[in-house]
PDB file of C-alpha atoms in Angstrom:
ATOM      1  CA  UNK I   1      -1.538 -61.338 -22.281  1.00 53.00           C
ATOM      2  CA  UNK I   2      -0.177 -59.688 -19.075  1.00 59.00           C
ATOM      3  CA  UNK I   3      -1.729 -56.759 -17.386  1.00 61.00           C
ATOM      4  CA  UNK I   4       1.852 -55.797 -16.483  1.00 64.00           C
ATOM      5  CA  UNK I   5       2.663 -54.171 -20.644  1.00 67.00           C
ATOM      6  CA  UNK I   6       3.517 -50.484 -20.206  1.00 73.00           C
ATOM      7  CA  UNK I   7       5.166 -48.516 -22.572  1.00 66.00           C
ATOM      8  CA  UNK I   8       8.482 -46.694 -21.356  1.00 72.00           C
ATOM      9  CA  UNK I   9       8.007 -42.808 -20.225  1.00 72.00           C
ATOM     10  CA  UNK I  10       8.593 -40.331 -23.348  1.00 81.00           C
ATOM     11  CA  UNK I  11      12.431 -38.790 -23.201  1.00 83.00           C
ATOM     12  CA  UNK I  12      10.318 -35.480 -22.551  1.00 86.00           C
ATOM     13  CA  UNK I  13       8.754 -37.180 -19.595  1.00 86.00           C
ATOM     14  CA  UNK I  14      11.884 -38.445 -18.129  1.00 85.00           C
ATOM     15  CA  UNK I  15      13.671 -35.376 -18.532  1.00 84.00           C
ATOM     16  CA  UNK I  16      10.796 -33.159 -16.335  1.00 84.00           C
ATOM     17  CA  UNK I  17      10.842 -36.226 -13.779  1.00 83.00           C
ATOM     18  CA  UNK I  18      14.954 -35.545 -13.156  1.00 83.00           C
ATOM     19  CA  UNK I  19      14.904 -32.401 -13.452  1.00 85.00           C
ATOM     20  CA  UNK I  20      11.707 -31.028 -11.888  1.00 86.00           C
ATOM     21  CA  UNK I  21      13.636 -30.425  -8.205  1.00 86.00           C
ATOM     22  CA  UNK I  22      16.571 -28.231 -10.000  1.00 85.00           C
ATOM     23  CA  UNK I  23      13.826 -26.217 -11.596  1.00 86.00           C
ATOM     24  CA  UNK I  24      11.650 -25.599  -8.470  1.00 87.00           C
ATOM     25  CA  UNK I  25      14.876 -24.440  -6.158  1.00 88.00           C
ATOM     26  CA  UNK I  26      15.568 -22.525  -9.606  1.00 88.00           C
ATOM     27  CA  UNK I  27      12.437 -20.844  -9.273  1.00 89.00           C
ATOM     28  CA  UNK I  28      12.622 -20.049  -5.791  1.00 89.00           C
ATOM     29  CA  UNK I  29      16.614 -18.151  -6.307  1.00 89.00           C
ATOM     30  CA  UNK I  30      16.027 -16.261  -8.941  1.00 89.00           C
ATOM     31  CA  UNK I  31      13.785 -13.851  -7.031  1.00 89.00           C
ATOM     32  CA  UNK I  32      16.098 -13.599  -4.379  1.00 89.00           C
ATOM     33  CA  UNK I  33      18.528 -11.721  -6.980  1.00 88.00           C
ATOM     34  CA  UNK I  34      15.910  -9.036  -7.335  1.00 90.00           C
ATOM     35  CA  UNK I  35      15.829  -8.751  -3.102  1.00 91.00           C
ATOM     36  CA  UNK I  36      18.766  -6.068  -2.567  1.00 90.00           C
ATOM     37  CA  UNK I  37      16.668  -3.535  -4.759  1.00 90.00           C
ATOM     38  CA  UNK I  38      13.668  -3.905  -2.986  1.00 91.00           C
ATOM     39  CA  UNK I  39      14.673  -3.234   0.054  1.00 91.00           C
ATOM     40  CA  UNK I  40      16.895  -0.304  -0.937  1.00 87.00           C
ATOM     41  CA  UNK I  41      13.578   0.835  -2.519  1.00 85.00           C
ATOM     42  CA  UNK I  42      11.633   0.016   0.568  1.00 87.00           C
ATOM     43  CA  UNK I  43      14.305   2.230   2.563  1.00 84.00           C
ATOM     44  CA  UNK I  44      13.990   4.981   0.453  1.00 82.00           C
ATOM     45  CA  UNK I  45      10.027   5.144   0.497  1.00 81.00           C
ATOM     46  CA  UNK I  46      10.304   5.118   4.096  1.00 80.00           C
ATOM     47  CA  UNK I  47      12.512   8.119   4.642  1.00 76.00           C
ATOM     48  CA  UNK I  48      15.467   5.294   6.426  1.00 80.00           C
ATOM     49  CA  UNK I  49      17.820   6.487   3.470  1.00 79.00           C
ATOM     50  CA  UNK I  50      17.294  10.066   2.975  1.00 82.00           C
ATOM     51  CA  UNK I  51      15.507  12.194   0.782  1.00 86.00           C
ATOM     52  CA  UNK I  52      17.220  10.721  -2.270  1.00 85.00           C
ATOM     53  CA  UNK I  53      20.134  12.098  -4.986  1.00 87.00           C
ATOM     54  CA  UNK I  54      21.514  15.259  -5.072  1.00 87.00           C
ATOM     55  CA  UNK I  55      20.216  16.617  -1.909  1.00 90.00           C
ATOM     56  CA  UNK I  56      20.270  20.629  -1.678  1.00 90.00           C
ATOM     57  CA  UNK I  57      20.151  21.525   1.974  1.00 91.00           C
ATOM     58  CA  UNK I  58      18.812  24.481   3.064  1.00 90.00           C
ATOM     59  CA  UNK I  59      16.961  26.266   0.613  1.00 91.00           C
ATOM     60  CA  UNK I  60      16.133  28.963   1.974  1.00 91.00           C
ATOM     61  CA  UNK I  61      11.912  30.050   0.929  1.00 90.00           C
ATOM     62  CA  UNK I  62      10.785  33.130   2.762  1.00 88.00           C
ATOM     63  CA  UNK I  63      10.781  32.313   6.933  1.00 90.00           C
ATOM     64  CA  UNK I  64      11.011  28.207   6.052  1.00 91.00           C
ATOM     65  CA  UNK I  65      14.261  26.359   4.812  1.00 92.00           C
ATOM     66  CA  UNK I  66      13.668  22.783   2.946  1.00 92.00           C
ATOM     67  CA  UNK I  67      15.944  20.132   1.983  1.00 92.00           C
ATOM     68  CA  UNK I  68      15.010  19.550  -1.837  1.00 93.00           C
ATOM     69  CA  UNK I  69      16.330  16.068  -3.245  1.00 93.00           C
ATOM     70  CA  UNK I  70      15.776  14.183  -6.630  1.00 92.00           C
ATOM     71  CA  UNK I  71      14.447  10.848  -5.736  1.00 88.00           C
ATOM     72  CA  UNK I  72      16.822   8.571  -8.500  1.00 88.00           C
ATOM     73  CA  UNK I  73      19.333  10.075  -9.957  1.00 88.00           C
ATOM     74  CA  UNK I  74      18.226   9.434 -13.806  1.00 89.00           C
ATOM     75  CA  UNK I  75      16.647  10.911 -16.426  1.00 89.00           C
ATOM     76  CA  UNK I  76      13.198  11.924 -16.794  1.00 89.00           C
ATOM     77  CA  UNK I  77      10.546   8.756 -17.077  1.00 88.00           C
ATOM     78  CA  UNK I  78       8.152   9.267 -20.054  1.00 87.00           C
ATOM     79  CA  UNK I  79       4.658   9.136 -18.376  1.00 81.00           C
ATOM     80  CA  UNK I  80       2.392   8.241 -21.945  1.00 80.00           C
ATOM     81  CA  UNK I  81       1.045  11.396 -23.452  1.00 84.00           C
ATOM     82  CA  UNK I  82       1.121  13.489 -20.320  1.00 84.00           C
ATOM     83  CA  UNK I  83       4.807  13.745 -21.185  1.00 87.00           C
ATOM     84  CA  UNK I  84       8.183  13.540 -19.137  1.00 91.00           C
ATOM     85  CA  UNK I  85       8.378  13.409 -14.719  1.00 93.00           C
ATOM     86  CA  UNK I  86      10.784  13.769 -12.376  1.00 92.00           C
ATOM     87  CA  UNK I  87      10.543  12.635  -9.217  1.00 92.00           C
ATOM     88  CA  UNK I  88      11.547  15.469  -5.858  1.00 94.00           C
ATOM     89  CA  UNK I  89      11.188  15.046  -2.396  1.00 93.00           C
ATOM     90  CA  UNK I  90      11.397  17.920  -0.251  1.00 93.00           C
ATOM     91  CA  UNK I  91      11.788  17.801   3.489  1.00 91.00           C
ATOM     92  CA  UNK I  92      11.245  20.988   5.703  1.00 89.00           C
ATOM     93  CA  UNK I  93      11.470  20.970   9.453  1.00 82.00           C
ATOM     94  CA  UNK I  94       9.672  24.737   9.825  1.00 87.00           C
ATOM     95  CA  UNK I  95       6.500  24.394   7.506  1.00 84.00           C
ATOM     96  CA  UNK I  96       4.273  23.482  10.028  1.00 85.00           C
ATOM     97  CA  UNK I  97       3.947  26.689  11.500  1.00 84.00           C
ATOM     98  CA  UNK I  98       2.182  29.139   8.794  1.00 86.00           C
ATOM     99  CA  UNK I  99       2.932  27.221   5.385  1.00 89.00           C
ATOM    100  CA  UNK I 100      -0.461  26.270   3.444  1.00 92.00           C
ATOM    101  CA  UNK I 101       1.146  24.728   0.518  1.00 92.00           C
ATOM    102  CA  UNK I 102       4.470  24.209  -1.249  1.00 93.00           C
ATOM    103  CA  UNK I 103       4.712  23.895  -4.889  1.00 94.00           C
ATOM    104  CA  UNK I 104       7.144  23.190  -7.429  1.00 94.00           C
ATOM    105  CA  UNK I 105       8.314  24.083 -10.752  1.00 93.00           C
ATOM    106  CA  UNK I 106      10.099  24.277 -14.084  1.00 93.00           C
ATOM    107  CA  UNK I 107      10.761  28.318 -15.069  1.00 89.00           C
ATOM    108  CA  UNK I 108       9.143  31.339 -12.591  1.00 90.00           C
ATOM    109  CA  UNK I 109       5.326  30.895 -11.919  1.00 89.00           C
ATOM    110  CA  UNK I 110       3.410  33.940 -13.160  1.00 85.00           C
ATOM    111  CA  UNK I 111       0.939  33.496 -10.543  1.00 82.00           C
ATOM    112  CA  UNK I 112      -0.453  31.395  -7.694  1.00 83.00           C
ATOM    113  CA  UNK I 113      -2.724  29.697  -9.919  1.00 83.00           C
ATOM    114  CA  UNK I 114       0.571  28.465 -11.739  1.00 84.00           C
ATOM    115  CA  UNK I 115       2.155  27.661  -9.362  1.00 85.00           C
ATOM    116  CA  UNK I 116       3.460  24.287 -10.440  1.00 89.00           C
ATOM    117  CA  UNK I 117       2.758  20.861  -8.955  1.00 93.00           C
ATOM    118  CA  UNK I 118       2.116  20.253  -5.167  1.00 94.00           C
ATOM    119  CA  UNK I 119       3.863  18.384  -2.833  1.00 93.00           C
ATOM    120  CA  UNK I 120       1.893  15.774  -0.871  1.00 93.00           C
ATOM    121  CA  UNK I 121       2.968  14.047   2.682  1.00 88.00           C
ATOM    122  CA  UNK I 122       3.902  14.574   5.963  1.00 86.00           C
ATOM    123  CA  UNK I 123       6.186  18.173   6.054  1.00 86.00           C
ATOM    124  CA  UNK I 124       9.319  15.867   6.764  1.00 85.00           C
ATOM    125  CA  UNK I 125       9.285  14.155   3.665  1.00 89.00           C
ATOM    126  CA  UNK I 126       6.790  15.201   0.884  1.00 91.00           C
ATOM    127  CA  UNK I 127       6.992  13.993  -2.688  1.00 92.00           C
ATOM    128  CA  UNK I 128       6.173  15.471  -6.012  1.00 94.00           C
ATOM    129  CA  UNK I 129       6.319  14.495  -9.764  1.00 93.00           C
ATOM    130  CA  UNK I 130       7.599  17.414 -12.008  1.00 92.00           C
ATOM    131  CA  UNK I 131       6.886  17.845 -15.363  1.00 92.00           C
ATOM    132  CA  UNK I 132       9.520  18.751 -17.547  1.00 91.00           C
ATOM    133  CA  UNK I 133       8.449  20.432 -20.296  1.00 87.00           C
ATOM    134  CA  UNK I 134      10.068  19.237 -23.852  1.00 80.00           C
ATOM    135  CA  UNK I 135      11.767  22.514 -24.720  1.00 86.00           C
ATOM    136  CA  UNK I 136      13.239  23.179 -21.392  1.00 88.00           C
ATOM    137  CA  UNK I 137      16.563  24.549 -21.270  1.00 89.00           C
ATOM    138  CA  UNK I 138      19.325  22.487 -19.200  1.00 87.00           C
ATOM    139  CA  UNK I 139      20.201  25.540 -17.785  1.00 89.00           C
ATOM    140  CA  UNK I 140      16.543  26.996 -16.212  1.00 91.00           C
ATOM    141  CA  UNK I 141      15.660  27.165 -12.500  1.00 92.00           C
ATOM    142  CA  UNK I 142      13.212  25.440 -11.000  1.00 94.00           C
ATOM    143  CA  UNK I 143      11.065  27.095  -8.474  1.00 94.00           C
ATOM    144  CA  UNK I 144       9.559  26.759  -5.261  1.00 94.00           C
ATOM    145  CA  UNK I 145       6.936  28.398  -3.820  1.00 93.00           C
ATOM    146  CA  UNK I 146       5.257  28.248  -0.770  1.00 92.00           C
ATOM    147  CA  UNK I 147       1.558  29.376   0.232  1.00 92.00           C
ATOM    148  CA  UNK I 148       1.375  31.148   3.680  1.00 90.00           C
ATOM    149  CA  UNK I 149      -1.712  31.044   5.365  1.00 92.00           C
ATOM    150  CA  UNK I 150      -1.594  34.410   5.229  1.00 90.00           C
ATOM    151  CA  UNK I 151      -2.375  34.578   1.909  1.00 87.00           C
ATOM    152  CA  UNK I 152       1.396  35.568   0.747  1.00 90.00           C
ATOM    153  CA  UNK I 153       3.871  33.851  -1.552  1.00 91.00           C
ATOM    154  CA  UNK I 154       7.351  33.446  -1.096  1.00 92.00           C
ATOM    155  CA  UNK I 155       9.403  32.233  -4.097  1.00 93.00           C
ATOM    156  CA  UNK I 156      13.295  30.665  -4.146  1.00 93.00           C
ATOM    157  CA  UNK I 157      14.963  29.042  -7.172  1.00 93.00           C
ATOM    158  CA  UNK I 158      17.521  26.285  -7.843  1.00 94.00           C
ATOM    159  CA  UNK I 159      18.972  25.834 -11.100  1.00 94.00           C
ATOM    160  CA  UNK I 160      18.130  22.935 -12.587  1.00 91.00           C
ATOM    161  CA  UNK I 161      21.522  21.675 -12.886  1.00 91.00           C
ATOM    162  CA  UNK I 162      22.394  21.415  -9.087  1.00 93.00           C
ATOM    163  CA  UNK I 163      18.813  19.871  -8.384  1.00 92.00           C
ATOM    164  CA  UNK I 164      19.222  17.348 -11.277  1.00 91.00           C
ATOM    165  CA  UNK I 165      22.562  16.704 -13.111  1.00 92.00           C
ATOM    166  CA  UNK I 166      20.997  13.684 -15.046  1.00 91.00           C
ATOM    167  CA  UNK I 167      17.808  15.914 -16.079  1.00 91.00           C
ATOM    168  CA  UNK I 168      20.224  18.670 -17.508  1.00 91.00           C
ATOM    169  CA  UNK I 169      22.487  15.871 -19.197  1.00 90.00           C
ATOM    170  CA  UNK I 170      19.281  14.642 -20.712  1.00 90.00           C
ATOM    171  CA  UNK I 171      18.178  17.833 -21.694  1.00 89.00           C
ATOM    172  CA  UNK I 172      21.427  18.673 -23.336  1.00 88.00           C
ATOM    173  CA  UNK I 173      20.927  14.892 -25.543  1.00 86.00           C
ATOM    174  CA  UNK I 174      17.421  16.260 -26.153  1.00 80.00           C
ATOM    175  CA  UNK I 175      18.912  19.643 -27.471  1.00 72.00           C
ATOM    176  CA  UNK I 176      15.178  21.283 -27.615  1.00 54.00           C
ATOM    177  CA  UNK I 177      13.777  19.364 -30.498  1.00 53.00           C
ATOM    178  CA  UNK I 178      10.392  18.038 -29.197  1.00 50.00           C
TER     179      UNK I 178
END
């Protein structure tokens, strides 16, 4: 008998040894595709872009005036059973001198206490995620409000609309019936 008696490689076998380059320069193109949106992401998180969609300049909130921007322009993103968010950024060039806190919101706060959500970050570019409560109407206002640190606040709204097309459009689909 001779040591030398092999069988032949499996067709499975000799299929992974031909192909097993293709597959490994496969693997390393196909997250190149995805490359474009991260850094368009990246540039957007860092404020190299803009605020975002739909940017409202201007808005004028007692003595301060903020740039108010959606951050995609798409409908609301279900969040589990806390409901539906949109994403804002807000950017306002004035706030550092006597503005506490600014806040956001879907229909006019009653008080301080509801005031809405607050926006976090530096004053040039903050960020907050707004509820949007299921029987809003595409045609309310949301409103900002800002917290002197003198213990006053000063109120301006923008209809949802303007601030949002794709909320409104999505609100409109919705029709109320949550």
């Amino acid at each position: 008998m001779s040591q030398t008696d092999t069988l032949p490689p499996s067709g499975l076998k000799q299929l992974w040894l031909k192909w097993r380059f293709h597959l490994n320069i496969l693997l390393i193109l196909v997250p190149l595709g995805f490359m474009p949106k991260y850094f368009a992401d990246a540039s957007l998180f860092r404020g190299d872009s803009g605020l975002g969609a739909n940017i409202i300049q201007g808005v004028q909130v007692g003595r301060w005036t903020l740039d108010l921007a959606e951050l995609r322009d798409e409908a609301p993103r279900a969040e589990g059973p806390a409901g539906y968010f949109k994403a804002f950024n807000a950017a306002c060039g004035n706030c550092n001198d006597g503005a506490k806190a600014i806040y956001l919101r879907v229909g006019k706060p009653r008080s301080l206490r509801a005031a809405g959500t607050i926006f976090f970050g530096a004053p040039a570019r903050m960020g907050t995620s707004l509820p949007i409560p299921p029987r809003t109407r595409p045609d309310a206002d949301i409103w900002i409000t800002i917290e002197g640190w003198d213990g006053k606040m000063y109120q301006a709204s923008v209809p949802l609309a303007k601030a949002s097309p794709a909320t409104a459009a999505w609100l409109e689909k919705q029709g109320g019936n949550k």
